[in-house]
Amino acid sequence: MAEDRRRQFGQYLAGLRRRTGKSQRQLAGLLCALSGVQSVTRNEVSRWERGGRVPEAWLPFLAAALRTPETQLQQAVAYARGDRLAQLPGAAATLAELLPPGDPLEPLTARTGHRIDVAKVEGLAARVHALRLADDVLSGGDLIAPAFRELSAAVTLHREASYAEDVGRSLLVQIGELAQITGWIASDAGRHADAERAYRLGISAARQAGDGPLTANLAGSLAYQWVNAGRVQDGIGLAQAAVDEAGDDAPGKTRALFLDRVAWAHAKAGRSHAQEALRALGEAHDALSDDGHGEAPLWAYWVSREELEVMDARVFTELRRPLRAVPLLADVLARYDATHARELALYRSWLAVALADANEPEQAAAEAVRVIELSGDLTSDRTAARTRTVLERLREYDDVPEVRTVLDAHGHLLLIGS
């Protein structure tokens, strides 16, 4: 436990350093200049960040160098020293609980692999993005095996190969990105425990790399899974921690995504959380309009005004506000890419529920048929679950002929997964 706390402190410290844009060598030089003592080296900073040593005597100078309140660093040191009442500051405390035990990314003492350069990492980055694009048109059951093979190979490469510091950080970033899409794929395949393990591994990699938005994407993805699996309150806390971890300086597209997940979590908590859900939706739209915080990372390529409107509609549906949900979904679906069968099935499932809520059972039944037809060849646990949700919602109108026809033909799907 003590070793894990020191390691978590080290990752927290490394994250602060990287957010200021400093290398370990630059931080060491700045600490020497601030203290007037020339005893801090890059190796010493590395030792702190690996959890090998806690830099208590250097806290005033670290606070100045990292532009962080000294009291916050003192709290983090107390946590590293084992104080049961101490926590890592802010979102770091929530995310620290998600880190896997030990350090599955720790390089081997005697590395058996060859030395790699940036070209090797760029090749991995290309494969990671290809996997994302494949997930746009294929389901989790089709992709889970190659995704986990790629993730395992990337972790092995990080542990066994040798590389320069900047290459090592880039490799950790790609492991984090790969873990996120692998977790997403596993979740779609209904393998929630495997998905959570991937997300936790990715959070460890992203935090070691000091990539706040990527850490937030992983945490937000796990929060989304928790919420949909019934862990709503835990999901709300984690989704908000993801927003905090990303910070106000994160690119607008990424903040919009993280705020959307907060909105969804509150919507799943019920109508008593309606104001919190709607407030987060508004903040997400504001964030997407704000392009003053740099270019969004490649993994946020799919975040758009259209996708935000889908989330708006899903939230309105969950809050039983069909008059707001139906026009949004109808408009988006009229323009949506027909090759994205899973997303079409999911979005039409919300339209079907919203139509039922609007007392339009005939139209809801027609949409239910479209959902079932689109889902037929998909190996997606998400679409299967949404199909059951739609059919369950239609039961209220089983005296309507169109609905009765759908339930007679497809009611057996309600027994699957029950």
CSV table of C-alpha atoms in Angstrom, one decimal:
chain,number,residue,atom,x,y,z
A,1,MET,CA,0.0,0.0,0.0
A,2,ALA,CA,2.8,2.4,0.9
A,3,GLU,CA,4.6,1.7,-2.3
A,4,ASP,CA,1.4,2.3,-4.3
A,5,ARG,CA,0.8,5.6,-2.6
A,6,ARG,CA,4.3,6.8,-3.4
A,7,ARG,CA,3.9,5.8,-7.0
A,8,GLN,CA,0.6,7.6,-7.2
A,9,PHE,CA,2.2,10.7,-5.7
A,10,GLY,CA,5.0,10.4,-8.3
A,11,GLN,CA,2.5,10.3,-11.1
A,12,TYR,CA,0.7,13.3,-9.7
A,13,LEU,CA,4.0,15.2,-9.5
A,14,ALA,CA,4.9,14.2,-13.1
A,15,GLY,CA,1.5,15.4,-14.3
A,16,LEU,CA,2.1,18.8,-12.7
A,17,ARG,CA,5.5,19.0,-14.3
A,18,ARG,CA,4.3,18.1,-17.8
A,19,ARG,CA,1.4,20.6,-17.6
A,20,THR,CA,4.0,23.4,-17.2
A,21,GLY,CA,5.8,22.1,-20.3
A,22,LYS,CA,9.0,21.2,-18.5
A,23,SER,CA,11.2,18.2,-19.0
A,24,GLN,CA,12.7,16.5,-15.9
A,25,ARG,CA,16.1,18.2,-16.7
A,26,GLN,CA,14.5,21.6,-17.0
A,27,LEU,CA,12.6,21.2,-13.7
A,28,ALA,CA,15.9,20.1,-12.0
A,29,GLY,CA,17.7,23.2,-13.3
A,30,LEU,CA,14.8,25.5,-12.2
A,31,LEU,CA,14.9,24.0,-8.7
A,32,CYS,CA,18.6,24.6,-8.4
A,33,ALA,CA,18.2,28.2,-9.5
A,34,LEU,CA,15.3,28.8,-7.1
A,35,SER,CA,17.0,27.2,-4.1
A,36,GLY,CA,20.6,28.2,-4.8
A,37,VAL,CA,21.6,24.6,-4.3
A,38,GLN,CA,23.0,22.7,-7.2
A,39,SER,CA,22.2,19.2,-5.9
A,40,VAL,CA,19.0,18.4,-7.9
A,41,THR,CA,19.5,16.4,-11.1
A,42,ARG,CA,17.2,14.9,-13.7
A,43,ASN,CA,17.8,11.5,-12.1
A,44,GLU,CA,16.6,12.9,-8.8
A,45,VAL,CA,13.4,14.2,-10.4
A,46,SER,CA,12.9,10.9,-12.1
A,47,ARG,CA,13.3,9.1,-8.7
A,48,TRP,CA,10.5,11.3,-7.2
A,49,GLU,CA,8.2,10.6,-10.2
A,50,ARG,CA,8.8,6.9,-9.9
A,51,GLY,CA,7.9,7.0,-6.2
A,52,GLY,CA,11.3,6.1,-5.1
A,53,ARG,CA,11.7,9.1,-2.9
A,54,VAL,CA,9.3,11.9,-1.6
A,55,PRO,CA,10.8,15.4,-2.0
A,56,GLU,CA,9.6,17.0,1.2
A,57,ALA,CA,12.5,19.4,1.6
A,58,TRP,CA,11.9,20.8,-1.9
A,59,LEU,CA,8.2,21.6,-1.6
A,60,PRO,CA,8.5,25.4,-1.5
A,61,PHE,CA,10.6,25.4,-4.6
A,62,LEU,CA,8.5,22.8,-6.3
A,63,ALA,CA,5.4,24.9,-5.6
A,64,ALA,CA,7.0,27.9,-7.3
A,65,ALA,CA,8.4,25.9,-10.2
A,66,LEU,CA,5.1,24.1,-10.9
A,67,ARG,CA,2.9,27.0,-10.1
A,68,THR,CA,1.0,25.0,-7.6
A,69,PRO,CA,0.0,26.0,-4.0
A,70,GLU,CA,2.4,24.6,-1.5
A,71,THR,CA,-0.5,23.4,0.7
A,72,GLN,CA,-1.7,21.2,-2.1
A,73,LEU,CA,1.8,19.6,-2.4
A,74,GLN,CA,1.9,19.1,1.3
A,75,GLN,CA,-1.4,17.3,1.2
A,76,ALA,CA,0.0,15.1,-1.6
A,77,VAL,CA,3.1,14.3,0.4
A,78,ALA,CA,1.0,13.4,3.5
A,79,TYR,CA,-0.9,11.0,1.3
A,80,ALA,CA,2.4,9.5,0.0
A,81,ARG,CA,3.6,9.1,3.6
A,82,GLY,CA,0.6,7.0,4.5
A,83,ASP,CA,-1.5,9.5,6.4
A,84,ARG,CA,-4.9,7.8,6.4
A,85,LEU,CA,-6.8,11.2,6.5
A,86,ALA,CA,-4.9,12.6,3.6
A,87,GLN,CA,-5.9,12.4,-0.1
A,88,LEU,CA,-4.3,13.4,-3.3
A,89,PRO,CA,-5.6,16.8,-4.3
A,90,GLY,CA,-8.8,17.2,-6.3
A,91,ALA,CA,-9.5,14.8,-9.2
A,92,ALA,CA,-6.2,13.1,-8.5
A,93,ALA,CA,-7.7,11.5,-5.5
A,94,THR,CA,-10.6,10.0,-7.4
A,95,LEU,CA,-8.4,8.8,-10.3
A,96,ALA,CA,-5.8,7.4,-8.0
A,97,GLU,CA,-8.3,4.9,-6.7
A,98,LEU,CA,-8.6,3.6,-10.3
A,99,LEU,CA,-4.9,2.8,-10.8
A,100,PRO,CA,-4.1,-0.9,-11.0
A,101,PRO,CA,-2.1,-2.4,-8.2
A,102,GLY,CA,1.7,-2.2,-8.6
A,103,ASP,CA,2.8,-0.7,-11.9
A,104,PRO,CA,2.0,-3.0,-14.9
A,105,LEU,CA,3.9,-0.5,-17.1
A,106,GLU,CA,7.1,-0.5,-15.1
A,107,PRO,CA,10.1,-1.2,-17.4
A,108,LEU,CA,12.0,-4.4,-16.8
A,109,THR,CA,15.3,-4.0,-15.0
A,110,ALA,CA,17.1,-6.0,-17.6
A,111,ARG,CA,15.4,-4.9,-20.9
A,112,THR,CA,15.4,-7.6,-23.5
A,113,GLY,CA,14.1,-5.5,-26.4
A,114,HIS,CA,15.9,-3.3,-28.9
A,115,ARG,CA,16.0,0.5,-28.9
A,116,ILE,CA,13.0,2.2,-30.5
A,117,ASP,CA,12.7,5.6,-32.0
A,118,VAL,CA,9.8,8.0,-32.7
A,119,ALA,CA,9.0,6.2,-36.0
A,120,LYS,CA,8.0,3.0,-34.1
A,121,VAL,CA,5.6,5.0,-32.0
A,122,GLU,CA,4.2,6.7,-35.0
A,123,GLY,CA,3.5,3.3,-36.5
A,124,LEU,CA,1.6,2.3,-33.3
A,125,ALA,CA,-0.4,5.6,-33.4
A,126,ALA,CA,-1.5,4.8,-37.0
A,127,ARG,CA,-2.7,1.4,-35.9
A,128,VAL,CA,-4.6,2.9,-32.9
A,129,HIS,CA,-6.4,5.3,-35.1
A,130,ALA,CA,-7.2,2.6,-37.6
A,131,LEU,CA,-8.8,0.7,-34.8
A,132,ARG,CA,-10.9,3.7,-33.9
A,133,LEU,CA,-12.1,4.0,-37.5
A,134,ALA,CA,-12.9,0.3,-37.6
A,135,ASP,CA,-15.0,0.8,-34.4
A,136,ASP,CA,-17.1,3.3,-36.4
A,137,VAL,CA,-18.4,0.5,-38.7
A,138,LEU,CA,-17.8,-2.7,-36.7
A,139,SER,CA,-19.1,-4.0,-33.4
A,140,GLY,CA,-17.3,-4.9,-30.2
A,141,GLY,CA,-17.5,-8.6,-30.7
A,142,ASP,CA,-15.7,-8.2,-34.1
A,143,LEU,CA,-12.8,-6.2,-32.8
A,144,ILE,CA,-12.2,-7.3,-29.2
A,145,ALA,CA,-9.5,-9.9,-30.0
A,146,PRO,CA,-7.3,-7.8,-32.2
A,147,ALA,CA,-7.7,-4.8,-29.8
A,148,PHE,CA,-6.4,-6.7,-26.8
A,149,ARG,CA,-3.6,-8.3,-28.8
A,150,GLU,CA,-2.4,-4.8,-29.8
A,151,LEU,CA,-2.7,-3.5,-26.3
A,152,SER,CA,-0.7,-6.4,-24.9
A,153,ALA,CA,2.0,-5.9,-27.5
A,154,ALA,CA,2.3,-2.2,-26.8
A,155,VAL,CA,2.7,-2.8,-23.0
A,156,THR,CA,5.3,-5.4,-23.7
A,157,LEU,CA,7.2,-2.9,-26.0
A,158,HIS,CA,7.1,-0.3,-23.3
A,159,ARG,CA,8.5,-2.6,-20.6
A,160,GLU,CA,11.1,-4.4,-22.7
A,161,ALA,CA,12.4,-1.9,-25.2
A,162,SER,CA,14.8,1.0,-24.6
A,163,TYR,CA,14.1,4.6,-25.7
A,164,ALA,CA,14.8,8.3,-25.1
A,165,GLU,CA,12.6,10.1,-22.5
A,166,ASP,CA,10.4,11.9,-25.1
A,167,VAL,CA,9.9,8.6,-27.1
A,168,GLY,CA,8.9,6.9,-23.8
A,169,ARG,CA,6.3,9.5,-23.1
A,170,SER,CA,4.9,9.3,-26.6
A,171,LEU,CA,4.7,5.5,-26.2
A,172,LEU,CA,2.8,5.9,-22.9
A,173,VAL,CA,0.3,8.3,-24.7
A,174,GLN,CA,-0.3,5.7,-27.4
A,175,ILE,CA,-0.8,3.0,-24.8
A,176,GLY,CA,-3.4,5.3,-23.1
A,177,GLU,CA,-5.2,5.9,-26.4
A,178,LEU,CA,-5.1,2.2,-27.2
A,179,ALA,CA,-6.5,1.3,-23.8
A,180,GLN,CA,-9.3,3.7,-24.3
A,181,ILE,CA,-10.5,2.3,-27.6
A,182,THR,CA,-9.9,-1.2,-26.4
A,183,GLY,CA,-12.0,-0.6,-23.3
A,184,TRP,CA,-14.7,1.0,-25.5
A,185,ILE,CA,-14.7,-2.1,-27.8
A,186,ALA,CA,-14.8,-4.5,-24.8
A,187,SER,CA,-17.7,-2.6,-23.3
A,188,ASP,CA,-19.6,-2.8,-26.5
A,189,ALA,CA,-19.0,-6.5,-26.6
A,190,GLY,CA,-20.5,-6.8,-23.1
A,191,ARG,CA,-17.1,-7.6,-21.5
A,192,HIS,CA,-17.4,-4.9,-18.8
A,193,ALA,CA,-14.7,-6.3,-16.4
A,194,ASP,CA,-12.2,-6.5,-19.3
A,195,ALA,CA,-13.2,-3.0,-20.3
A,196,GLU,CA,-12.6,-1.6,-16.8
A,197,ARG,CA,-9.2,-3.3,-16.6
A,198,ALA,CA,-8.2,-1.6,-19.9
A,199,TYR,CA,-9.5,1.8,-18.8
A,200,ARG,CA,-7.6,1.5,-15.5
A,201,LEU,CA,-4.4,0.6,-17.4
A,202,GLY,CA,-4.9,3.5,-19.7
A,203,ILE,CA,-5.4,5.9,-16.8
A,204,SER,CA,-2.1,4.8,-15.4
A,205,ALA,CA,-0.3,5.3,-18.8
A,206,ALA,CA,-1.9,8.7,-19.4
A,207,ARG,CA,-1.1,10.0,-16.0
A,208,GLN,CA,2.5,8.9,-16.2
A,209,ALA,CA,2.6,10.7,-19.6
A,210,GLY,CA,1.1,13.8,-18.0
A,211,ASP,CA,-1.7,13.9,-20.5
A,212,GLY,CA,-4.7,15.4,-18.7
A,213,PRO,CA,-7.2,15.3,-21.5
A,214,LEU,CA,-6.4,11.7,-22.3
A,215,THR,CA,-6.6,10.7,-18.6
A,216,ALA,CA,-10.0,12.5,-18.6
A,217,ASN,CA,-11.2,10.6,-21.7
A,218,LEU,CA,-10.3,7.3,-20.1
A,219,ALA,CA,-12.0,8.2,-16.8
A,220,GLY,CA,-15.0,9.6,-18.6
A,221,SER,CA,-15.3,6.4,-20.7
A,222,LEU,CA,-15.3,4.3,-17.5
A,223,ALA,CA,-17.8,6.7,-15.9
A,224,TYR,CA,-20.1,6.2,-18.9
A,225,GLN,CA,-19.9,2.4,-18.5
A,226,TRP,CA,-20.6,2.6,-14.8
A,227,VAL,CA,-23.7,4.8,-15.3
A,228,ASN,CA,-25.1,2.5,-17.9
A,229,ALA,CA,-24.5,-0.5,-15.7
A,230,GLY,CA,-26.4,1.1,-12.8
A,231,ARG,CA,-23.5,2.6,-10.8
A,232,VAL,CA,-25.0,6.0,-11.3
A,233,GLN,CA,-23.7,7.9,-8.3
A,234,ASP,CA,-20.2,6.6,-8.8
A,235,GLY,CA,-20.4,7.5,-12.4
A,236,ILE,CA,-21.5,11.1,-11.7
A,237,GLY,CA,-18.5,11.5,-9.4
A,238,LEU,CA,-16.0,10.0,-11.9
A,239,ALA,CA,-17.4,12.0,-14.8
A,240,GLN,CA,-17.0,15.2,-12.9
A,241,ALA,CA,-13.5,14.2,-11.8
A,242,ALA,CA,-12.7,13.7,-15.6
A,243,VAL,CA,-13.7,17.3,-16.3
A,244,ASP,CA,-11.6,18.5,-13.4
A,245,GLU,CA,-8.6,16.4,-14.5
A,246,ALA,CA,-8.7,17.9,-18.0
A,247,GLY,CA,-8.8,21.4,-16.7
A,248,ASP,CA,-10.1,24.6,-18.2
A,249,ASP,CA,-7.3,24.8,-20.8
A,250,ALA,CA,-8.2,21.5,-22.5
A,251,PRO,CA,-9.2,21.8,-26.2
A,252,GLY,CA,-12.9,22.7,-26.6
A,253,LYS,CA,-13.8,19.5,-28.3
A,254,THR,CA,-12.5,17.4,-25.4
A,255,ARG,CA,-14.2,19.5,-22.8
A,256,ALA,CA,-17.5,19.2,-24.7
A,257,LEU,CA,-17.1,15.4,-24.7
A,258,PHE,CA,-16.4,15.3,-20.9
A,259,LEU,CA,-19.2,17.6,-20.1
A,260,ASP,CA,-21.6,15.5,-22.2
A,261,ARG,CA,-20.7,12.5,-20.0
A,262,VAL,CA,-21.5,14.5,-16.9
A,263,ALA,CA,-24.9,15.4,-18.5
A,264,TRP,CA,-25.7,11.8,-19.3
A,265,ALA,CA,-24.7,10.7,-15.8
A,266,HIS,CA,-27.1,13.2,-14.2
A,267,ALA,CA,-29.9,12.3,-16.7
A,268,LYS,CA,-29.6,8.6,-15.7
A,269,ALA,CA,-30.0,9.7,-12.0
A,270,GLY,CA,-33.5,10.8,-12.9
A,271,ARG,CA,-35.6,13.9,-13.2
A,272,SER,CA,-34.4,15.2,-9.8
A,273,HIS,CA,-31.1,15.8,-11.5
A,274,ALA,CA,-32.6,17.5,-14.5
A,275,GLN,CA,-31.1,20.9,-13.9
A,276,GLU,CA,-27.6,19.5,-13.4
A,277,ALA,CA,-28.0,17.5,-16.7
A,278,LEU,CA,-29.2,20.5,-18.6
A,279,ARG,CA,-26.5,22.8,-17.2
A,280,ALA,CA,-23.8,20.4,-18.3
A,281,LEU,CA,-25.3,20.2,-21.8
A,282,GLY,CA,-25.2,24.0,-22.1
A,283,GLU,CA,-21.6,24.0,-20.9
A,284,ALA,CA,-20.7,21.3,-23.5
A,285,HIS,CA,-22.1,23.5,-26.3
A,286,ASP,CA,-20.2,26.5,-25.0
A,287,ALA,CA,-17.0,24.4,-24.9
A,288,LEU,CA,-17.4,23.2,-28.4
A,289,SER,CA,-17.7,26.8,-29.6
A,290,ASP,CA,-14.5,27.8,-27.8
A,291,ASP,CA,-11.5,27.1,-30.0
A,292,GLY,CA,-9.1,29.2,-28.0
A,293,HIS,CA,-7.4,26.3,-26.3
A,294,GLY,CA,-5.5,24.6,-29.1
A,295,GLU,CA,-6.2,21.9,-31.6
A,296,ALA,CA,-8.1,18.8,-30.3
A,297,PRO,CA,-6.2,15.5,-30.2
A,298,LEU,CA,-6.9,13.0,-33.0
A,299,TRP,CA,-9.0,10.8,-30.7
A,300,ALA,CA,-11.7,13.5,-30.5
A,301,TYR,CA,-12.1,13.5,-34.3
A,302,TRP,CA,-15.8,12.4,-34.0
A,303,VAL,CA,-16.9,15.1,-31.6
A,304,SER,CA,-19.1,17.6,-33.5
A,305,ARG,CA,-22.2,19.7,-33.2
A,306,GLU,CA,-24.3,16.9,-34.7
A,307,GLU,CA,-23.0,14.4,-32.0
A,308,LEU,CA,-23.8,17.0,-29.3
A,309,GLU,CA,-27.4,17.2,-30.6
A,310,VAL,CA,-27.7,13.5,-30.3
A,311,MET,CA,-26.6,13.6,-26.7
A,312,ASP,CA,-29.0,16.5,-26.1
A,313,ALA,CA,-31.8,14.3,-27.5
A,314,ARG,CA,-30.7,11.3,-25.4
A,315,VAL,CA,-30.7,13.4,-22.2
A,316,PHE,CA,-34.2,14.8,-23.1
A,317,THR,CA,-35.4,11.3,-23.7
A,318,GLU,CA,-34.1,10.0,-20.4
A,319,LEU,CA,-35.7,13.0,-18.6
A,320,ARG,CA,-39.0,12.2,-20.4
A,321,ARG,CA,-39.1,15.3,-22.5
A,322,PRO,CA,-40.1,13.9,-25.8
A,323,LEU,CA,-41.2,17.1,-27.4
A,324,ARG,CA,-37.6,18.3,-27.3
A,325,ALA,CA,-36.0,14.9,-28.1
A,326,VAL,CA,-38.0,13.9,-31.2
A,327,PRO,CA,-37.2,16.8,-33.5
A,328,LEU,CA,-33.5,16.7,-32.7
A,329,LEU,CA,-33.2,12.9,-33.3
A,330,ALA,CA,-35.3,13.1,-36.5
A,331,ASP,CA,-33.1,15.8,-37.9
A,332,VAL,CA,-29.8,14.1,-37.0
A,333,LEU,CA,-30.9,10.7,-38.3
A,334,ALA,CA,-32.0,12.2,-41.6
A,335,ARG,CA,-28.4,13.2,-42.2
A,336,TYR,CA,-26.5,10.4,-40.5
A,337,ASP,CA,-23.9,8.2,-42.2
A,338,ALA,CA,-25.7,4.9,-43.2
A,339,THR,CA,-22.5,2.9,-42.8
A,340,HIS,CA,-22.5,3.5,-39.0
A,341,ALA,CA,-25.1,0.8,-38.4
A,342,ARG,CA,-24.6,0.5,-34.6
A,343,GLU,CA,-24.9,4.2,-34.0
A,344,LEU,CA,-28.0,4.3,-36.2
A,345,ALA,CA,-29.6,1.5,-34.2
A,346,LEU,CA,-28.7,3.2,-30.9
A,347,TYR,CA,-30.0,6.6,-32.0
A,348,ARG,CA,-33.2,5.2,-33.4
A,349,SER,CA,-33.8,3.3,-30.2
A,350,TRP,CA,-33.9,6.6,-28.3
A,351,LEU,CA,-36.2,8.0,-31.0
A,352,ALA,CA,-38.5,5.0,-30.5
A,353,VAL,CA,-38.7,5.6,-26.8
A,354,ALA,CA,-39.2,9.3,-27.2
A,355,LEU,CA,-42.1,8.6,-29.6
A,356,ALA,CA,-43.7,6.3,-27.1
A,357,ASP,CA,-43.3,8.9,-24.4
A,358,ALA,CA,-45.0,11.4,-26.8
A,359,ASN,CA,-48.0,9.0,-27.1
A,360,GLU,CA,-47.2,8.1,-30.7
A,361,PRO,CA,-47.1,4.3,-30.4
A,362,GLU,CA,-47.5,3.6,-34.2
A,363,GLN,CA,-44.5,5.6,-35.0
A,364,ALA,CA,-42.6,4.1,-32.1
A,365,ALA,CA,-43.4,0.6,-33.4
A,366,ALA,CA,-42.1,1.5,-36.8
A,367,GLU,CA,-38.8,2.8,-35.3
A,368,ALA,CA,-38.5,-0.4,-33.2
A,369,VAL,CA,-38.6,-2.4,-36.4
A,370,ARG,CA,-35.8,-0.3,-37.8
A,371,VAL,CA,-33.7,-0.8,-34.6
A,372,ILE,CA,-34.2,-4.6,-34.8
A,373,GLU,CA,-33.3,-4.7,-38.5
A,374,LEU,CA,-30.2,-2.7,-37.9
A,375,SER,CA,-29.1,-4.7,-34.9
A,376,GLY,CA,-29.6,-8.1,-36.5
A,377,ASP,CA,-26.0,-8.6,-37.7
A,378,LEU,CA,-24.3,-6.6,-35.0
A,379,THR,CA,-22.2,-8.2,-32.2
A,380,SER,CA,-22.9,-5.3,-29.9
A,381,ASP,CA,-24.2,-5.7,-26.4
A,382,ARG,CA,-25.2,-2.0,-26.4
A,383,THR,CA,-27.6,-2.4,-29.3
A,384,ALA,CA,-29.0,-5.6,-27.9
A,385,ALA,CA,-29.7,-3.9,-24.5
A,386,ARG,CA,-31.3,-0.9,-26.3
A,387,THR,CA,-33.5,-3.2,-28.3
A,388,ARG,CA,-34.8,-4.8,-25.1
A,389,THR,CA,-35.4,-1.3,-23.7
A,390,VAL,CA,-37.5,-0.3,-26.7
A,391,LEU,CA,-39.6,-3.5,-26.6
A,392,GLU,CA,-40.2,-3.1,-22.9
A,393,ARG,CA,-41.3,0.5,-23.4
A,394,LEU,CA,-43.8,-0.6,-26.1
A,395,ARG,CA,-45.5,-3.1,-23.8
A,396,GLU,CA,-47.6,-0.2,-22.5
A,397,TYR,CA,-49.3,0.0,-25.9
A,398,ASP,CA,-49.7,-3.7,-26.6
A,399,ASP,CA,-53.4,-3.0,-27.5
A,400,VAL,CA,-52.3,-1.0,-30.5
A,401,PRO,CA,-52.2,-3.3,-33.6
A,402,GLU,CA,-48.9,-2.0,-34.9
A,403,VAL,CA,-47.3,-2.5,-31.5
A,404,ARG,CA,-48.9,-5.9,-31.0
A,405,THR,CA,-47.4,-7.0,-34.4
A,406,VAL,CA,-43.9,-6.0,-33.3
A,407,LEU,CA,-44.2,-7.7,-29.9
A,408,ASP,CA,-45.5,-10.9,-31.4
A,409,ALA,CA,-42.7,-11.0,-33.9
A,410,HIS,CA,-39.8,-9.9,-31.6
A,411,GLY,CA,-40.9,-10.2,-28.0
A,412,HIS,CA,-38.6,-13.2,-27.5
A,413,LEU,CA,-35.7,-10.8,-27.6
A,414,LEU,CA,-36.8,-9.6,-24.1
A,415,LEU,CA,-35.8,-13.0,-22.8
A,416,ILE,CA,-32.2,-12.7,-24.0
A,417,GLY,CA,-29.9,-11.3,-21.3
A,418,SER,CA,-32.7,-11.4,-18.7
